[in-house]
mmCIF file of C-alpha atoms in Angstrom:
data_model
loop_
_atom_site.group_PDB
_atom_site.id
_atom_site.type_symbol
_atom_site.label_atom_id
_atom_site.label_comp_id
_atom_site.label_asym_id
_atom_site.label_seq_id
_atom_site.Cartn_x
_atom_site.Cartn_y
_atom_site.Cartn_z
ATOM 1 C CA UNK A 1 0.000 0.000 0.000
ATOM 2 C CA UNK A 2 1.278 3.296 -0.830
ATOM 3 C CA UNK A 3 2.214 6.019 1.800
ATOM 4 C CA UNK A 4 0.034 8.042 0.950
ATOM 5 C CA UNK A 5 -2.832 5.483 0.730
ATOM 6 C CA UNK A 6 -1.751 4.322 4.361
ATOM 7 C CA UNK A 7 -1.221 8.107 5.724
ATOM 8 C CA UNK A 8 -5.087 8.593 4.676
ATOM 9 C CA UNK A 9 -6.333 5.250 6.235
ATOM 10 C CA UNK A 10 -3.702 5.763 9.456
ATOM 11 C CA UNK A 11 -5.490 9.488 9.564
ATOM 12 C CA UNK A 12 -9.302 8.362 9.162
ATOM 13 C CA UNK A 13 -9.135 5.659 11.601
ATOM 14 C CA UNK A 14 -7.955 8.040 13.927
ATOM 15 C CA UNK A 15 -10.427 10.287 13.249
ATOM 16 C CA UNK A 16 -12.939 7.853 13.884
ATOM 17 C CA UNK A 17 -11.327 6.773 17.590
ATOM 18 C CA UNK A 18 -11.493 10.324 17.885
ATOM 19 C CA UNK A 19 -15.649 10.763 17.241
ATOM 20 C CA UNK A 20 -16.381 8.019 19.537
ATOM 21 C CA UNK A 21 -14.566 8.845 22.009
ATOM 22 C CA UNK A 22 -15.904 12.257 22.163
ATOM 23 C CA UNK A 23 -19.177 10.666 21.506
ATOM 24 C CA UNK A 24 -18.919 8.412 24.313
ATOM 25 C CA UNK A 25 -17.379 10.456 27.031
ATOM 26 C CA UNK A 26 -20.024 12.549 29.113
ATOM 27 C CA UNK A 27 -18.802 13.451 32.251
ATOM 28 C CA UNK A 28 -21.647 12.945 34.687
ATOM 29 C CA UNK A 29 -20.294 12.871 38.544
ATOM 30 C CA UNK A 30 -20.739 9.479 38.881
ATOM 31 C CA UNK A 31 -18.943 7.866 36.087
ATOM 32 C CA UNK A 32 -15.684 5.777 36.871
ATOM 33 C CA UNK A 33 -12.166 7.510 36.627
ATOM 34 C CA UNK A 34 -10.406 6.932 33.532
ATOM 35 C CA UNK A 35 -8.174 4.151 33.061
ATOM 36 C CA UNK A 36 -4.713 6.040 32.348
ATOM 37 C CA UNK A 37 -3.505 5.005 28.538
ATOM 38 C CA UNK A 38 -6.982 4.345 27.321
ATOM 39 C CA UNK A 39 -7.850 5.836 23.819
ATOM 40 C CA UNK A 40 -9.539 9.345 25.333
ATOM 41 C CA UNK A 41 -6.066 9.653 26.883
ATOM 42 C CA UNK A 42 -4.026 9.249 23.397
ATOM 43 C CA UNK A 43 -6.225 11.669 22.192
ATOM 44 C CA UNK A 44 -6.021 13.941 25.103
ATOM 45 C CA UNK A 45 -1.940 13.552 24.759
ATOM 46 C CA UNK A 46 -2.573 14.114 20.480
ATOM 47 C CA UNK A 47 -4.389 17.453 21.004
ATOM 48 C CA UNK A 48 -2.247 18.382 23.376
ATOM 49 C CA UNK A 49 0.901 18.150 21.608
ATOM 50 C CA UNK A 50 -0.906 19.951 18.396
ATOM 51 C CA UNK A 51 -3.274 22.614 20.075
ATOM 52 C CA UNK A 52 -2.495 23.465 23.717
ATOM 53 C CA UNK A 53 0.166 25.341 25.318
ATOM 54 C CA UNK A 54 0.965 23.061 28.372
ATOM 55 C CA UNK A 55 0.628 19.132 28.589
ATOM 56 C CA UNK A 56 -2.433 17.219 29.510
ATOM 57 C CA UNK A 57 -2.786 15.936 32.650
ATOM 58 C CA UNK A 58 -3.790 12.385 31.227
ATOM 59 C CA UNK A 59 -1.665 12.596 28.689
ATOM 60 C CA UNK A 60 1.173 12.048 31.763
ATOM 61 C CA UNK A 61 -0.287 8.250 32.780
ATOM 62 C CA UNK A 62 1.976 6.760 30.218
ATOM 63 C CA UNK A 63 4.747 8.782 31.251
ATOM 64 C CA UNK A 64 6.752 5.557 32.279
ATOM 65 C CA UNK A 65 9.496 4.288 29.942
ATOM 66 C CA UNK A 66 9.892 0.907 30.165
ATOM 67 C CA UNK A 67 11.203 -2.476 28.009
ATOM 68 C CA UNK A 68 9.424 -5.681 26.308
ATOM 69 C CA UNK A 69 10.601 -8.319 24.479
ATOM 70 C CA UNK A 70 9.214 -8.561 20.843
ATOM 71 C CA UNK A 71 10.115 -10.161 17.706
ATOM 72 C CA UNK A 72 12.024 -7.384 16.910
ATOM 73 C CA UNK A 73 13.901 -7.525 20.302
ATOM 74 C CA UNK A 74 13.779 -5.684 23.408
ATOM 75 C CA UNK A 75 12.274 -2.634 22.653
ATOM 76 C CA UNK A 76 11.166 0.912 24.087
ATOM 77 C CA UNK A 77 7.230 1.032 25.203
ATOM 78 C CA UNK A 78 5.664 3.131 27.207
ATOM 79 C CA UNK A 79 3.344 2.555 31.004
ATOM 80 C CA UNK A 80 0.834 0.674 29.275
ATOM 81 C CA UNK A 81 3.353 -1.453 27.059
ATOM 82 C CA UNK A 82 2.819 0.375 23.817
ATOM 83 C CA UNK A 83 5.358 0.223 21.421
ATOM 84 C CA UNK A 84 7.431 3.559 21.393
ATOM 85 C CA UNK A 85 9.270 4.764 17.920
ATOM 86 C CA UNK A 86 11.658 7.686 16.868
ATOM 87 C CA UNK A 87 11.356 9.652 13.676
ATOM 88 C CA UNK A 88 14.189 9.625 11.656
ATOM 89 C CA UNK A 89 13.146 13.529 10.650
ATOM 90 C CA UNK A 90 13.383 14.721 13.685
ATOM 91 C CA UNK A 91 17.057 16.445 14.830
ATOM 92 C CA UNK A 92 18.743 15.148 18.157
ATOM 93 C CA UNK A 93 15.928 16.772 21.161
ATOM 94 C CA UNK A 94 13.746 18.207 18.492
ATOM 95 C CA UNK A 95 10.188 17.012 16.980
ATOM 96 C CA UNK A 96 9.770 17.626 13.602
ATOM 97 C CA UNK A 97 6.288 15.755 13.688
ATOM 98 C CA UNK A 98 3.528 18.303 13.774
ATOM 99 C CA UNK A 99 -0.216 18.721 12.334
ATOM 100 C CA UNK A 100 -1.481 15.648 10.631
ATOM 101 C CA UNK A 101 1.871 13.602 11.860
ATOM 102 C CA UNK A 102 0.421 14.002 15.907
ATOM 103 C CA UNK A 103 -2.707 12.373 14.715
ATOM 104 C CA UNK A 104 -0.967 9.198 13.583
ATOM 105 C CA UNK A 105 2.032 9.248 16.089
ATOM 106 C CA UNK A 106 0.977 10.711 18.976
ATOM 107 C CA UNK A 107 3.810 12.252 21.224
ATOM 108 C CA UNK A 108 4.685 11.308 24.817
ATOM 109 C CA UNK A 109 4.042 14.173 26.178
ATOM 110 C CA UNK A 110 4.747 14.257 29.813
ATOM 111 C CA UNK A 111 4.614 17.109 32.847
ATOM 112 C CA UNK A 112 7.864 16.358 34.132
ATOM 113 C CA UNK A 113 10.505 13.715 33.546
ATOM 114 C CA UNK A 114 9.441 10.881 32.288
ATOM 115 C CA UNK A 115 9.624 7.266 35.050
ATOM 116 C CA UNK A 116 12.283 4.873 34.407
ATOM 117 C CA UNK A 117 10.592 1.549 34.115
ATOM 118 C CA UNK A 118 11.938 -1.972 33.730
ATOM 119 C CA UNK A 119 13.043 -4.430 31.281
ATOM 120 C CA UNK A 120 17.047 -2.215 31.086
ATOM 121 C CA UNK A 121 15.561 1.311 30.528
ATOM 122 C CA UNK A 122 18.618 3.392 30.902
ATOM 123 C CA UNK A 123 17.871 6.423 33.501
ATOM 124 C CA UNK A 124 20.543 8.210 31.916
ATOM 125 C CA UNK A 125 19.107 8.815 28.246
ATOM 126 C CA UNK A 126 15.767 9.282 29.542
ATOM 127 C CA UNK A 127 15.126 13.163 29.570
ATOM 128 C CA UNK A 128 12.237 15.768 27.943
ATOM 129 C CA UNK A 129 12.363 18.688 24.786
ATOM 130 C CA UNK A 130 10.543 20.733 24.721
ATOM 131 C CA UNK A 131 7.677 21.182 21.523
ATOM 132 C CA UNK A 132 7.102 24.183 19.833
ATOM 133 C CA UNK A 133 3.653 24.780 21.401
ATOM 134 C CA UNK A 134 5.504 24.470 24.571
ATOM 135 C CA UNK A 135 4.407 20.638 25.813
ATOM 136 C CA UNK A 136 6.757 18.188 27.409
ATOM 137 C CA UNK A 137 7.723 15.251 25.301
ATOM 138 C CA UNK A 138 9.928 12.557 26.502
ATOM 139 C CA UNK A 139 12.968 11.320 24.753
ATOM 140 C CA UNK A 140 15.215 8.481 24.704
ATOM 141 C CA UNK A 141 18.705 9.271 24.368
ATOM 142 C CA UNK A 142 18.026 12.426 22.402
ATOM 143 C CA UNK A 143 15.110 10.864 20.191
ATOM 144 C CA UNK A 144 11.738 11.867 20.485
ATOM 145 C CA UNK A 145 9.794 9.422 21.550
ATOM 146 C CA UNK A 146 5.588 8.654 20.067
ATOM 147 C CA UNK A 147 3.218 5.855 19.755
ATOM 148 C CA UNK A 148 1.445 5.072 16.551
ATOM 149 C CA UNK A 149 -2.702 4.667 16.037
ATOM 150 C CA UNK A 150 -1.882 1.603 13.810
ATOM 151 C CA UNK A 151 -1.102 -0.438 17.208
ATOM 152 C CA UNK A 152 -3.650 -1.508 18.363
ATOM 153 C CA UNK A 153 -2.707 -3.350 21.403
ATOM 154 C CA UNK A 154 0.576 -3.987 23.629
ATOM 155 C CA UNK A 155 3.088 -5.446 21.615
ATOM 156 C CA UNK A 156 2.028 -4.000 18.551
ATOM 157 C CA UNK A 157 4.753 -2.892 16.348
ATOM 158 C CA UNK A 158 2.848 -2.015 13.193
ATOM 159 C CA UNK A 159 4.893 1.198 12.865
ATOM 160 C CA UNK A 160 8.454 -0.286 12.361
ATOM 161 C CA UNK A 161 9.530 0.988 9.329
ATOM 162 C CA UNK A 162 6.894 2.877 8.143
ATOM 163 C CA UNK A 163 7.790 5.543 5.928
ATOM 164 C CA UNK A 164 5.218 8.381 6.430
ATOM 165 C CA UNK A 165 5.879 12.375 6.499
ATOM 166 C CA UNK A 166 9.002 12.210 4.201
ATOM 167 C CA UNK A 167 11.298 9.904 6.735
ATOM 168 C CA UNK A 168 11.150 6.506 8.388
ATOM 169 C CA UNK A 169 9.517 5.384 11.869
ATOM 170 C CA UNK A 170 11.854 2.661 13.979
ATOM 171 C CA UNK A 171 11.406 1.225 17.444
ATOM 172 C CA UNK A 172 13.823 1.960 19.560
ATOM 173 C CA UNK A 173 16.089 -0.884 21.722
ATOM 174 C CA UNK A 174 17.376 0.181 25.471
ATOM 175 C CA UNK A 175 21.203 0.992 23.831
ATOM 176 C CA UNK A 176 18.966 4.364 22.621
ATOM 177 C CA UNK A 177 19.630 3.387 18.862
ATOM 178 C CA UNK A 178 16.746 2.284 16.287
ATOM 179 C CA UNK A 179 16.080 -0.847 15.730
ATOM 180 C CA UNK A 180 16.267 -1.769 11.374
ATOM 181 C CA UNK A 181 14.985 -4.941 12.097
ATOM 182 C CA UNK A 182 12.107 -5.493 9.068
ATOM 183 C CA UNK A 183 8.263 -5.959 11.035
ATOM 184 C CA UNK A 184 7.654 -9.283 11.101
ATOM 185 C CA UNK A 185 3.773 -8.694 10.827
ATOM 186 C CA UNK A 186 2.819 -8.437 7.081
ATOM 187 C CA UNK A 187 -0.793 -7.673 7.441
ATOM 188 C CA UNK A 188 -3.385 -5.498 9.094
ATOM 189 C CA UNK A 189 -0.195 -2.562 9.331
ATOM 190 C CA UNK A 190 -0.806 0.991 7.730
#
């Protein structure tokens, strides 16, 4: 499927998560709290980054950096186990993934450091830049760090090697380098 093909299907389905989930949230008093990382909060963190001048509160639950083994390795993912990925655009600290790029690969977008988790997460070359709209993202040894709407579960690593906004998404392995590694998963990715 062709970039741009997959850019417009990554887009609409996120979109569509978007509508329900405004559709679906109401707010009454009594409703149960959120469970931190569920699809309101990628949103939350996705606006955030795009629109808003400080971070999201929710968009912090996934603020944890952690590893999982995959069949691409160990890899970066983030509280709830979602696959994290850098963006070979971007420059060392800076995100070069704005507008219609947020709404595909979301930022981790923090309010203050991010947690070091488990699985060899280096403390070291975990740290924050800053965005241009002035909202905390995390990096990993100077590469911005973002989930992608095409994973749709923990695990997932439907991103690696996607080539989308003129450059190339990669996972990222504890060293703080990408991982090349071709996805193993030939269907169902964007």
């Amino acid at each position: 499927m062709g970039t741009n093909t997959r850019c417009a299907t990554a887009l609409a389905a996120a979109l569509l998560c978007a509508v329900a989930v405004a559709g679906c949230s109401g707010g009454g008093g009594g409703a149960p709290a959120k469970k931190s990382g569920a699809p309101e909060d990628l949103a939350a963190a996705s606006a955030s980054a795009s629109a808003s001048p400080s971070p999201s509160p929710s968009a912090t639950a996934v603020g944890k950096v952690s590893a999982r083994s995959t069949s691409l390795g160990k890899i970066l993912v983030d509280g709830e186990g979602r696959t994290l990925y850098l963006f070979e655009a971007d420059k060392r600290n800076k995100s070069t993934c704005t507008g219609d790029c947020v709404k595909i690969w979301p930022p981790l977008i923090v309010a203050g450091k991010p947690e070091t988790g488990t699985g060899g997460v280096k403390g070291n070359l975990l740290s924050t830049t800053t965005r241009d709209n002035g909202a905390k993202q995390a990096t990993y040894n100077g590469h911005p760090l973002y989930r992608f709407t095409g994973d749709h579960k923990p695990g997932d690593t439907n991103g690696q090697g996607d080539v989308s906004f003129h450059d190339t998404w990669y996972v990222l392995g504890t060293s703080g380098k990408k991982n090349t590694t071709p996805q193993q998963n030939t269907g169902g990715g964007y």
